[in-house]
Every structure is written in C-alpha cells, then in structure tokens.
CSV table of C-alpha atoms and ligand atoms in Angstrom, one decimal:
chain,number,residue,atom,x,y,z
A,17,MET,CA,23.7,-17.3,38.1
A,18,GLU,CA,24.6,-18.3,34.6
A,19,GLY,CA,20.9,-19.4,34.1
A,20,LYS,CA,19.7,-16.0,35.2
A,21,LYS,CA,22.1,-14.2,32.8
A,22,LEU,CA,20.9,-16.3,29.9
A,23,GLU,CA,17.2,-15.7,30.8
A,24,LYS,CA,17.9,-12.0,30.9
A,25,ARG,CA,19.6,-12.1,27.5
A,26,ILE,CA,16.8,-14.1,26.0
A,27,GLY,CA,14.3,-11.6,27.6
A,28,THR,CA,16.1,-8.6,26.0
A,29,ALA,CA,16.2,-10.4,22.6
A,30,VAL,CA,12.5,-11.2,22.8
A,31,ASP,CA,11.8,-7.5,23.7
A,32,VAL,CA,13.7,-6.2,20.7
A,33,LEU,CA,12.1,-8.7,18.4
A,34,MET,CA,8.7,-7.6,19.6
A,35,TYR,CA,9.4,-3.9,18.9
A,36,ALA,CA,10.6,-4.8,15.5
A,37,LEU,CA,7.6,-7.0,14.8
A,38,LEU,CA,5.2,-4.2,15.9
A,39,LEU,CA,6.9,-1.7,13.6
A,40,VAL,CA,6.8,-4.0,10.6
A,41,GLN,CA,3.2,-4.7,11.4
A,42,MET,CA,2.5,-1.0,11.1
A,43,VAL,CA,3.5,-1.0,7.4
A,44,TYR,CA,0.8,-3.5,6.5
A,45,VAL,CA,0.3,-1.9,3.1
A,46,PHE,CA,3.7,-3.2,2.0
A,47,THR,CA,3.7,-6.6,3.7
A,48,GLY,CA,0.3,-7.7,2.5
A,49,ASN,CA,-2.3,-9.6,4.5
A,50,ILE,CA,-0.8,-13.1,4.9
A,51,LEU,CA,2.6,-11.9,6.1
A,52,HIS,CA,0.9,-9.4,8.4
A,53,GLU,CA,-1.2,-12.1,10.0
A,54,ALA,CA,1.8,-14.5,10.3
A,55,LEU,CA,3.9,-11.7,11.9
A,56,GLY,CA,1.0,-10.9,14.2
A,57,VAL,CA,1.0,-14.5,15.5
A,58,GLY,CA,4.7,-14.2,15.9
A,59,PHE,CA,4.3,-11.1,18.0
A,60,PHE,CA,1.8,-12.8,20.4
A,61,VAL,CA,4.1,-15.8,20.7
A,62,CYS,CA,6.9,-13.5,21.7
A,63,LEU,CA,4.5,-11.7,24.1
A,64,ALA,CA,3.7,-15.1,25.7
A,65,ALA,CA,7.4,-15.8,26.1
A,66,HIS,CA,8.0,-12.3,27.5
A,67,LEU,CA,5.2,-12.8,30.1
A,68,ALA,CA,6.6,-16.2,31.1
A,69,ILE,CA,10.0,-14.7,31.7
A,70,LYS,CA,8.7,-11.8,33.6
A,71,ARG,CA,5.9,-13.7,35.4
A,72,LYS,CA,7.1,-12.8,38.9
A,73,TYR,CA,7.0,-9.1,38.1
A,74,LEU,CA,3.6,-9.5,36.4
A,75,PHE,CA,2.0,-11.0,39.5
A,76,SER,CA,3.3,-8.2,41.7
A,77,LEU,CA,2.1,-5.3,39.5
A,78,TYR,CA,-0.8,-4.5,41.7
A,79,LYS,CA,1.4,-3.9,44.8
A,80,LEU,CA,1.9,-0.2,44.5
A,81,LYS,CA,2.1,0.7,48.2
A,82,GLY,CA,5.5,2.0,49.3
A,83,LYS,CA,6.8,2.1,45.7
A,84,SER,CA,8.6,5.1,44.2
A,85,ALA,CA,6.7,7.3,41.7
A,86,ALA,CA,8.7,5.8,38.9
A,87,ARG,CA,7.9,2.2,40.0
A,88,LYS,CA,4.2,3.1,40.4
A,89,THR,CA,4.2,4.6,36.9
A,90,ALA,CA,5.9,1.6,35.5
A,91,ASN,CA,3.5,-0.8,37.1
A,92,ILE,CA,0.4,1.2,36.0
A,93,SER,CA,1.7,1.5,32.4
A,94,THR,CA,2.5,-2.3,32.3
A,95,MET,CA,-1.1,-3.0,33.5
A,96,LEU,CA,-2.4,-0.7,30.7
A,97,LEU,CA,-0.1,-2.4,28.2
A,98,SER,CA,-1.3,-5.8,29.2
A,99,LEU,CA,-5.0,-4.8,28.8
A,100,THR,CA,-4.4,-3.1,25.4
A,101,SER,CA,-2.4,-6.1,24.2
A,102,VAL,CA,-5.3,-8.4,25.1
A,103,ALA,CA,-7.7,-6.1,23.2
A,104,MET,CA,-5.3,-5.9,20.3
A,105,MET,CA,-5.1,-9.7,20.2
A,106,LEU,CA,-8.9,-9.9,20.0
A,107,SER,CA,-9.1,-7.2,17.3
A,108,SER,CA,-6.2,-8.9,15.3
A,109,MET,CA,-8.3,-12.1,15.2
A,110,GLY,CA,-11.4,-10.0,14.5
A,111,VAL,CA,-9.9,-8.4,11.4
A,112,SER,CA,-8.1,-11.6,10.3
A,113,ARG,CA,-9.1,-13.0,6.9
A,114,THR,CA,-6.8,-16.0,6.6
A,115,LEU,CA,-5.8,-17.4,10.0
A,116,PHE,CA,-8.9,-16.6,12.1
A,117,PRO,CA,-11.7,-16.0,9.6
A,118,TRP,CA,-14.3,-17.5,12.0
A,119,PHE,CA,-13.5,-14.9,14.8
A,120,ARG,CA,-15.6,-11.8,14.4
A,121,TYR,CA,-15.2,-9.8,17.6
A,122,LEU,CA,-13.6,-6.3,17.6
A,123,GLY,CA,-13.2,-6.7,13.9
A,124,TYR,CA,-12.9,-3.0,12.9
A,125,SER,CA,-9.8,-2.0,11.1
A,126,ASP,CA,-9.7,1.6,12.5
A,127,LEU,CA,-10.0,0.2,16.1
A,128,HIS,CA,-7.2,-2.3,15.2
A,129,VAL,CA,-4.9,0.6,14.1
A,130,TYR,CA,-5.7,2.6,17.3
A,131,LEU,CA,-5.0,-0.4,19.5
A,132,ALA,CA,-1.8,-1.1,17.6
A,133,THR,CA,-0.7,2.5,18.2
A,134,ALA,CA,-1.5,2.2,21.9
A,135,VAL,CA,0.4,-1.0,22.2
A,136,LEU,CA,3.4,0.4,20.3
A,137,THR,CA,3.4,3.6,22.4
A,138,LEU,CA,2.9,1.8,25.7
A,139,SER,CA,5.6,-0.7,24.8
A,140,VAL,CA,8.1,2.1,24.2
A,141,PHE,CA,7.1,3.6,27.5
A,142,HIS,CA,7.2,0.2,29.3
A,143,GLY,CA,10.8,-0.5,28.0
A,144,GLY,CA,11.9,3.1,28.6
A,145,ILE,CA,10.7,3.4,32.2
A,146,GLN,CA,12.6,0.2,33.1
A,147,GLY,CA,15.7,1.9,31.8
A,148,TYR,CA,14.8,5.1,33.6
A,149,ILE,CA,14.5,3.3,36.9
A,150,ARG,CA,17.9,1.7,36.4
A,151,THR,CA,19.9,4.6,35.0
A,152,LYS,CA,21.5,7.5,36.8
A,153,LYS,CA,21.0,9.8,33.8
A,154,LYS,CA,17.3,10.3,34.5
A,155,LYS,CA,16.9,13.4,32.4
A,156,ARG,CA,18.3,11.9,29.3
A,157,ALA,CA,16.1,8.8,29.8
A,158,ALA,CA,13.0,10.9,30.2
A,159,VAL,CA,13.8,12.7,26.9
A,160,PHE,CA,14.2,9.4,25.1
A,161,ILE,CA,11.0,8.1,26.5
A,162,GLY,CA,9.1,11.2,25.5
A,163,LEU,CA,10.6,11.2,21.9
A,164,GLY,CA,9.9,7.5,21.6
A,165,CYS,CA,6.3,7.9,22.6
A,166,ILE,CA,5.8,10.8,20.2
A,167,ALA,CA,7.4,8.9,17.4
A,168,SER,CA,5.1,5.8,18.1
A,169,ILE,CA,2.0,8.0,18.1
A,170,ALA,CA,3.1,9.7,14.9
A,171,VAL,CA,3.7,6.2,13.3
A,172,GLY,CA,0.2,5.0,14.2
A,173,LEU,CA,-1.8,8.2,13.7
A,174,ALA,CA,0.1,9.9,10.9
A,175,LEU,CA,2.3,7.5,9.0
A,176,VAL,CA,-0.2,4.6,8.8
A,177,PRO,CA,-3.1,6.8,7.6
A,178,TYR,CA,-0.7,8.4,5.1
A,179,LEU,CA,0.3,5.0,3.7
A,180,ASN,CA,-3.3,3.9,3.7
A,181,ARG,CA,-4.4,6.9,1.8
A,182,HIS,CA,-1.8,6.5,-0.8
A,183,PHE,CA,-1.6,2.7,-1.1
A,184,LYS,CA,-4.8,1.3,0.2
A,185,VAL,CA,-8.0,0.2,-1.5
A,186,VAL,CA,-10.3,3.0,-2.8
A,187,ARG,CA,-14.0,2.3,-3.1
A,188,VAL,CA,-15.7,3.8,-6.2
A,189,ASP,CA,-19.3,4.0,-7.4
A,190,LEU,CA,-18.6,2.9,-11.0
A,191,ALA,CA,-21.6,4.5,-12.7
A,192,LYS,CA,-21.1,7.8,-10.9
A,193,ALA,CA,-17.3,7.9,-11.5
A,194,VAL,CA,-17.5,7.1,-15.2
A,195,SER,CA,-20.5,9.1,-16.5
A,196,GLY,CA,-20.3,12.6,-17.7
A,197,GLU,CA,-20.5,14.9,-20.7
A,198,LYS,CA,-20.6,13.1,-24.1
A,199,ILE,CA,-18.1,14.4,-26.6
A,200,GLU,CA,-18.1,14.2,-30.4
A,201,TRP,CA,-14.7,12.9,-31.6
A,202,ASN,CA,-13.6,14.4,-34.8
A,203,GLY,CA,-12.3,11.8,-37.3
A,204,SER,CA,-12.4,8.0,-37.2
A,205,LYS,CA,-13.1,6.1,-34.1
A,206,PRO,CA,-10.0,5.9,-31.9
A,207,LEU,CA,-8.6,2.9,-30.1
A,208,VAL,CA,-8.0,3.1,-26.3
A,209,VAL,CA,-5.3,0.9,-25.0
A,210,TYR,CA,-4.5,0.7,-21.3
A,211,PHE,CA,-2.3,-1.2,-18.9
A,212,THR,CA,-3.1,-1.7,-15.2
A,213,ARG,CA,-2.0,-3.9,-12.4
A,214,VAL,CA,-5.3,-5.6,-12.0
A,215,GLY,CA,-5.5,-8.5,-14.5
A,216,ASN,CA,-1.7,-8.5,-14.6
A,217,THR,CA,-1.1,-9.3,-11.0
A,218,ASP,CA,-1.5,-12.4,-8.9
A,219,PHE,CA,-3.7,-11.0,-6.2
A,220,GLU,CA,-5.1,-13.1,-3.4
A,221,ASP,CA,-8.8,-13.8,-3.5
A,222,ASP,CA,-9.4,-11.6,-0.5
A,223,VAL,CA,-7.5,-8.7,-2.0
A,224,ASP,CA,-9.7,-6.1,-0.4
A,225,ALA,CA,-7.9,-7.0,2.8
A,226,VAL,CA,-4.5,-6.7,1.1
A,227,SER,CA,-3.2,-3.3,0.2
A,228,GLY,CA,-1.4,-2.3,-2.9
A,229,ALA,CA,-0.8,0.7,-5.0
A,230,SER,CA,-4.0,2.6,-5.6
A,231,LEU,CA,-6.1,-0.6,-5.8
A,232,MET,CA,-9.7,0.2,-6.4
A,233,LEU,CA,-12.9,-1.6,-5.6
A,234,ALA,CA,-15.5,-0.4,-8.1
A,235,ASP,CA,-18.9,-1.6,-7.1
A,236,GLY,CA,-17.2,-4.1,-4.9
A,237,GLU,CA,-15.1,-5.5,-7.8
A,238,LEU,CA,-11.4,-5.1,-8.0
A,239,MET,CA,-10.5,-2.7,-10.7
A,240,GLY,CA,-7.3,-1.1,-12.0
A,241,SER,CA,-7.3,2.7,-11.9
A,242,ASN,CA,-6.1,2.9,-15.5
A,243,LYS,CA,-9.0,0.7,-16.5
A,244,LEU,CA,-11.3,3.2,-14.8
A,245,ILE,CA,-9.8,6.0,-17.0
A,246,ALA,CA,-10.4,3.8,-20.1
A,247,ASP,CA,-14.0,3.4,-19.0
A,248,MET,CA,-14.4,7.2,-18.6
A,249,ILE,CA,-13.1,7.7,-22.1
A,250,GLU,CA,-15.5,5.0,-23.4
A,251,ASN,CA,-18.3,6.9,-21.7
A,252,ALA,CA,-17.3,10.2,-23.2
A,253,ILE,CA,-16.6,9.2,-26.8
A,254,ASP,CA,-17.3,6.5,-29.4
A,255,CYS,CA,-14.2,4.3,-29.2
A,256,ASP,CA,-12.9,0.8,-28.9
A,257,VAL,CA,-11.0,-0.3,-25.8
A,258,GLN,CA,-8.3,-3.0,-25.3
A,259,ALA,CA,-6.2,-4.0,-22.3
A,260,ILE,CA,-2.5,-4.9,-22.4
A,261,SER,CA,-2.5,-8.3,-20.9
A,262,LEU,CA,0.5,-10.4,-19.9
A,263,THR,CA,0.6,-13.9,-21.2
A,264,GLY,CA,3.4,-15.1,-19.0
A,265,GLU,CA,4.1,-14.6,-15.3
A,266,LYS,CA,2.1,-11.9,-13.6
A,267,TYR,CA,3.3,-9.3,-11.1
A,268,PRO,CA,3.3,-10.3,-7.4
A,269,SER,CA,0.5,-9.2,-5.2
A,270,SER,CA,2.6,-7.0,-2.8
A,271,TYR,CA,3.3,-3.5,-3.9
A,272,GLY,CA,6.9,-3.6,-2.8
A,273,SER,CA,7.6,-6.8,-4.7
A,274,THR,CA,6.0,-5.4,-7.9
A,275,VAL,CA,8.2,-2.3,-7.6
A,276,ALA,CA,11.2,-4.6,-7.3
A,277,VAL,CA,10.2,-6.8,-10.2
A,278,ALA,CA,9.4,-3.8,-12.4
A,279,GLY,CA,12.7,-2.2,-11.5
A,280,LYS,CA,14.6,-5.3,-12.5
A,281,GLU,CA,12.6,-5.5,-15.8
A,282,LEU,CA,13.5,-1.9,-16.5
A,283,ARG,CA,17.2,-2.4,-15.8
A,284,LYS,CA,17.3,-5.4,-18.0
A,285,ASN,CA,15.1,-3.7,-20.6
A,286,VAL,CA,13.0,-6.8,-20.9
A,287,ARG,CA,9.8,-7.0,-23.1
A,288,PRO,CA,7.3,-9.3,-21.3
A,289,ASP,CA,5.0,-11.2,-23.6
A,290,ILE,CA,1.5,-9.8,-24.0
A,291,GLU,CA,-1.6,-10.8,-25.9
A,292,PRO,CA,-1.6,-9.3,-29.4
A,293,ILE,CA,-3.5,-6.0,-29.9
A,294,ASN,CA,-4.8,-5.3,-33.3
A,295,THR,CA,-4.3,-1.6,-34.0
A,296,SER,CA,-4.9,-1.7,-37.8
A,297,GLY,CA,-7.7,0.6,-39.0
A,298,TYR,CA,-7.2,3.1,-36.2
A,299,ASP,CA,-5.8,6.5,-37.0
A,300,SER,CA,-5.7,7.6,-33.4
A,301,ILE,CA,-4.7,5.6,-30.3
A,302,ILE,CA,-5.2,6.8,-26.7
A,303,LEU,CA,-2.6,5.0,-24.5
A,304,ILE,CA,-3.2,4.9,-20.8
A,305,TYR,CA,-0.5,3.6,-18.5
A,306,PRO,CA,0.7,4.0,-14.9
A,307,LEU,CA,4.2,5.5,-14.5
A,308,TRP,CA,6.6,2.9,-13.3
A,309,TRP,CA,10.1,3.9,-12.3
A,310,GLY,CA,9.6,7.2,-14.1
A,311,THR,CA,8.7,5.6,-17.4
A,312,VAL,CA,6.2,3.2,-19.0
A,313,PRO,CA,5.8,-0.4,-17.6
A,314,MET,CA,7.8,-2.8,-19.7
A,315,PRO,CA,4.6,-4.6,-21.0
A,316,VAL,CA,3.5,-1.2,-22.4
A,317,ALA,CA,6.9,-1.0,-24.2
A,318,THR,CA,6.2,-4.5,-25.6
A,319,PHE,CA,2.8,-3.2,-27.0
A,320,ILE,CA,4.4,-0.1,-28.5
A,321,GLU,CA,7.3,-1.9,-30.1
A,322,SER,CA,5.2,-4.8,-31.4
A,323,SER,CA,2.7,-2.5,-33.1
A,324,ASP,CA,3.1,-0.6,-36.3
A,325,LEU,CA,2.2,2.9,-35.1
A,326,SER,CA,3.7,4.9,-37.9
A,327,GLY,CA,1.4,7.6,-39.2
A,328,ARG,CA,-0.9,7.3,-36.2
A,329,GLU,CA,-1.8,10.0,-33.7
A,330,LEU,CA,-0.7,8.8,-30.2
A,331,TYR,CA,-2.4,10.4,-27.2
A,332,LEU,CA,-1.0,9.6,-23.8
A,333,ILE,CA,-2.4,9.5,-20.3
A,334,ALA,CA,0.0,8.7,-17.5
A,335,THR,CA,-1.2,8.0,-13.9
A,336,GLN,CA,1.4,8.5,-11.2
A,337,GLY,CA,2.2,8.8,-7.6
A,338,SER,CA,4.1,12.1,-7.7
A,339,SER,CA,6.4,12.2,-10.7
A,340,GLY,CA,4.4,13.9,-13.5
A,341,TYR,CA,5.0,11.7,-16.5
A,342,GLY,CA,8.8,11.2,-16.0
A,343,SER,CA,10.6,10.3,-19.2
A,344,SER,CA,7.7,8.3,-20.5
A,345,ALA,CA,6.7,10.6,-23.4
A,346,ASP,CA,10.3,10.8,-24.7
A,347,ASP,CA,10.7,7.0,-24.3
A,348,ILE,CA,7.4,6.4,-26.1
A,349,GLU,CA,8.5,8.7,-28.9
A,350,LYS,CA,11.7,6.7,-29.4
A,351,MET,CA,9.8,3.4,-29.4
A,352,ALA,CA,6.7,4.4,-31.5
A,353,LYS,CA,8.6,5.1,-34.7
A,354,GLY,CA,6.7,7.3,-37.1
A,355,ALA,CA,3.9,8.0,-34.8
A,356,ASP,CA,2.7,11.6,-34.0
A,357,VAL,CA,3.1,11.5,-30.2
A,358,HIS,CA,1.1,14.2,-28.4
A,359,LYS,CA,1.5,15.9,-25.0
A,360,VAL,CA,0.9,13.7,-22.0
A,361,MET,CA,-2.1,14.2,-19.7
A,362,SER,CA,-0.7,13.2,-16.2
A,363,ILE,CA,-3.2,12.2,-13.5
A,364,TYR,CA,-2.2,11.9,-9.8
A,365,CYS,CA,-3.3,8.5,-8.5
A,366,ASP,CA,-5.6,10.0,-5.8
A,367,ASP,CA,-7.4,12.1,-8.4
A,368,ILE,CA,-8.2,9.2,-10.7
A,369,PRO,CA,-11.7,8.4,-9.3
A,370,THR,CA,-12.8,12.0,-9.8
A,371,SER,CA,-11.0,12.8,-13.1
A,372,ARG,CA,-14.0,12.3,-15.5
A,373,GLU,CA,-14.5,16.0,-16.0
A,374,SER,CA,-10.8,16.8,-16.7
A,375,ILE,CA,-10.6,13.9,-19.1
A,376,GLY,CA,-13.7,15.3,-20.9
A,377,LYS,CA,-11.9,18.6,-21.2
A,378,TRP,CA,-8.7,17.0,-22.4
A,379,LEU,CA,-10.7,15.1,-25.1
A,380,LYS,CA,-12.3,18.3,-26.2
A,381,GLU,CA,-8.9,20.0,-26.5
A,382,LEU,CA,-7.6,17.1,-28.6
A,383,ASN,CA,-10.6,17.6,-31.0
A,384,LYS,CA,-9.6,21.3,-31.4
A,385,GLY,CA,-6.0,20.5,-32.4
B,116,FMN,C1,6.1,-0.9,-10.0
B,116,FMN,C2,5.6,0.5,-9.7
B,116,FMN,C3,6.4,1.6,-10.0
B,116,FMN,C4,6.0,2.9,-9.8
B,116,FMN,N1,6.8,3.9,-10.1
B,116,FMN,C5,6.3,5.2,-9.9
B,116,FMN,C6,7.1,6.3,-10.3
B,116,FMN,O1,8.3,6.2,-10.7
B,116,FMN,N2,6.6,7.5,-10.1
B,116,FMN,C7,5.3,7.8,-9.7
B,116,FMN,O2,4.9,8.9,-9.6
B,116,FMN,N3,4.5,6.7,-9.4
B,116,FMN,C8,5.0,5.4,-9.5
B,116,FMN,N4,4.2,4.4,-9.2
B,116,FMN,C9,2.8,4.7,-8.8
B,116,FMN,C10,1.8,4.4,-10.0
B,116,FMN,O3,2.2,5.1,-11.1
B,116,FMN,C11,0.4,4.8,-9.6
B,116,FMN,O4,0.0,4.2,-8.4
B,116,FMN,C12,-0.6,4.4,-10.7
B,116,FMN,O5,-1.7,5.2,-10.6
B,116,FMN,C13,-1.1,2.9,-10.6
B,116,FMN,O6,-2.1,2.6,-11.6
B,116,FMN,P1,-2.8,1.2,-11.6
B,116,FMN,O7,-3.6,1.0,-10.3
B,116,FMN,O8,-3.8,1.2,-12.7
B,116,FMN,O9,-1.8,0.1,-11.8
B,116,FMN,C14,4.6,3.1,-9.3
B,116,FMN,C15,3.8,2.0,-9.1
B,116,FMN,C16,4.3,0.7,-9.3
B,116,FMN,C17,3.4,-0.4,-9.0
C-alpha cells in the first residue's frame, strides 16, 4: 500500500514537472538553444518515467469496449498524445544543433512548434480528463479542461509566433536593405558612431538557432540592427563609421541575461571599458544606439563621457522595442557637455530592415536645419 502511494506521488510530481518543462520549452527565445535542448531531453526522460509508472494503463488503451464515453475519450486522447510525443521527439532531434546534430528527420522548426503545441494541448486534456473521470464536479472540470486547452493552443499559435517575431533572427538582403538615394551632406564629413549587441556579445557559433533581441542575419552573417542603420547612412552620405566595442567582458548570449546585466549596469551607473574612438576633426557626430532600460546602454555612456564633444553637433538615432527614445536624449545632453544635441530619430526594431528611406529623409531634414 505504502509503495503504491509513493508511486502515485512520484507520478504526480513527474506530471507537474513535465507540464512545467513544456511551458519553459515554449519560450525558447529566452532560454537559448543549449538550455532548450537540455530541457527537451529532460522532458523525454520524464515522459519515459511517466510511461513506466503508467505502463499497465498504457497497454490497455486499445480496450475501448464497454467503457464509458469519458474513458473512451481519455484512451483515444492518450493514444494521440503518445503518437504526437513520438513525432515531437523525432522533430526535436531533427531541429537539434547541439545534442543531435547528426539527426535530420522532421527537422522543420514550424513543424516542431506545431507538434509542441499539440503535445502541450493534449497533455492538458490528458491530465484534465483523468481528473474529470474522478471528480463529482464534472461541469467545473469540463470548463477547466476547455480553458486549459484554449490557453495551450494560444501559447503555441499566438504567444510563440509573437515572441519569434519580436525576438527571433531576421534575415536581410544586405545590398537591398542598405542602398537608396544618395544625399549631399552640407558641411564637413560627419562621424557615425554606433553600438549594437553583435560584436559585444558572447554568441554561440550556431547563433542562428539561438534567438535574441532582433538579431539579424544579413546575407547569412550575424549583424547588429544598429550596424545596419550605420551601413544605411554610409550608403546615403559621405561619412566615417566607428563601432563602440567593449574591451572587457561581453554581454551574455541570452536576451534575458543581457537585460539583467544591462539593468545591473544601469543601477550601478557603471562605465564599461571600450576601445577608444577618435572624434577629433569631426564637427558632426551621428550616434546610433539601442534603447536599453529606457536610456542608452552603459558602453554608449562611456563613449560620450570619454569624448570631448563640446561644440559638436550630435545627431541621435535610437532603436527600440516600444518605448520611443525614453530618457536617452536628456541623459545624453547631460553627459555630452557643450554639444549641440538634436532631436532623436526613434526606430522601432521591426522597422529597422526597411528604414533606409526614412533615414534618407531624416538626413535631408538635418541638412536643412
Ligand atoms: C538589455 C536590453 C534592454 C532593452 N530595453 C529596452 C527598453 O527599455 N525599451 C525598448 O523599447 N526596447 C528595449 N530593448 C530592445 C532594444 O532597444 C531593441 O531590440 C534594439 O533594436 C536592439 O538593437 P541591436 O540589435 O542593434 O542591439 C532592450 C534590449 C536589450 C537587449
């Protein structure tokens, strides 16, 4: 009796762990590739344990005769769940880059997401119907099952694509994205200075399988979106371009960890070391930066404070995920003592690959002023 009780408890714990693992797996964009794959293996180990515990039930699934409608539904959904789980295991190995790089069957990422959605939904249904069979409050159980299934489908078909759209790799045809109208710049040649995650982050070699904030593959090469803007300006006007490059520790590959590190840097007001940028001889500087925590990334603050910008025209482009340009212009104005800081052009991250025309217009406007 004691042994059975323990087995039941372990079974419930394994089930809960499996649901949790599935949900964490869905936010792949934040976990990164290696953790995603490791958790995937963990999920299938739990599944094997679950099947071992429930082996008797598993082998009687096909016996539908004489069973109640609820039991029949439970058995059929369990069969479906078993099939989709096997398909998902194959597709997980198929899309794997680290643990099963040699396995290439069912290796389509869209299929993988659909199968994961099916497994999540059927798992909720599978757990729910067992509860439905046991409880006296059938109506309430049915409502919970319905809501759980709708939520699971929404996670797979709405939340995951939303996260992918906003945080996943974007592919760009570099020549097409960068080229456009040539603009005559009034005055001496400006210096374009930009900061971007790529080059300042410890990305894995297979970073196209790892998602991050608006990572971009331009002609198959990883490229920071702010570098793309610098390239657009370089195509439009005669200018020099320099990147703000960290000399010390780089940012971590996962988006979430970078947000955490950047937040800590901001709170502590640190100035990470960067390679020196020679601004002498330039009357105008165009500074391009991503908005981090509503202001400039701290390496950009290092650049501004370590440069003598007095008497220079400072033009700003901020890329962002929703917040305009936050307090970045005010903060820059305080740091860039004596510089003439102009209005910020703010570009929403999804619009970056197609912003060549609006950047051209902005440059023309600057020439007027
Ligand atoms: C650490 C960090 C903090 C961010 N904070 C903000 C923010 O406060 N507001 C916002 O709209 N976007 C925020 N974002 C989104 C970035 O501004 C946006 O993705 C930007 O285009 C990234 O440019 P990059 O790919 O060249 O690094 C943040 C991104 C990171 C990585």
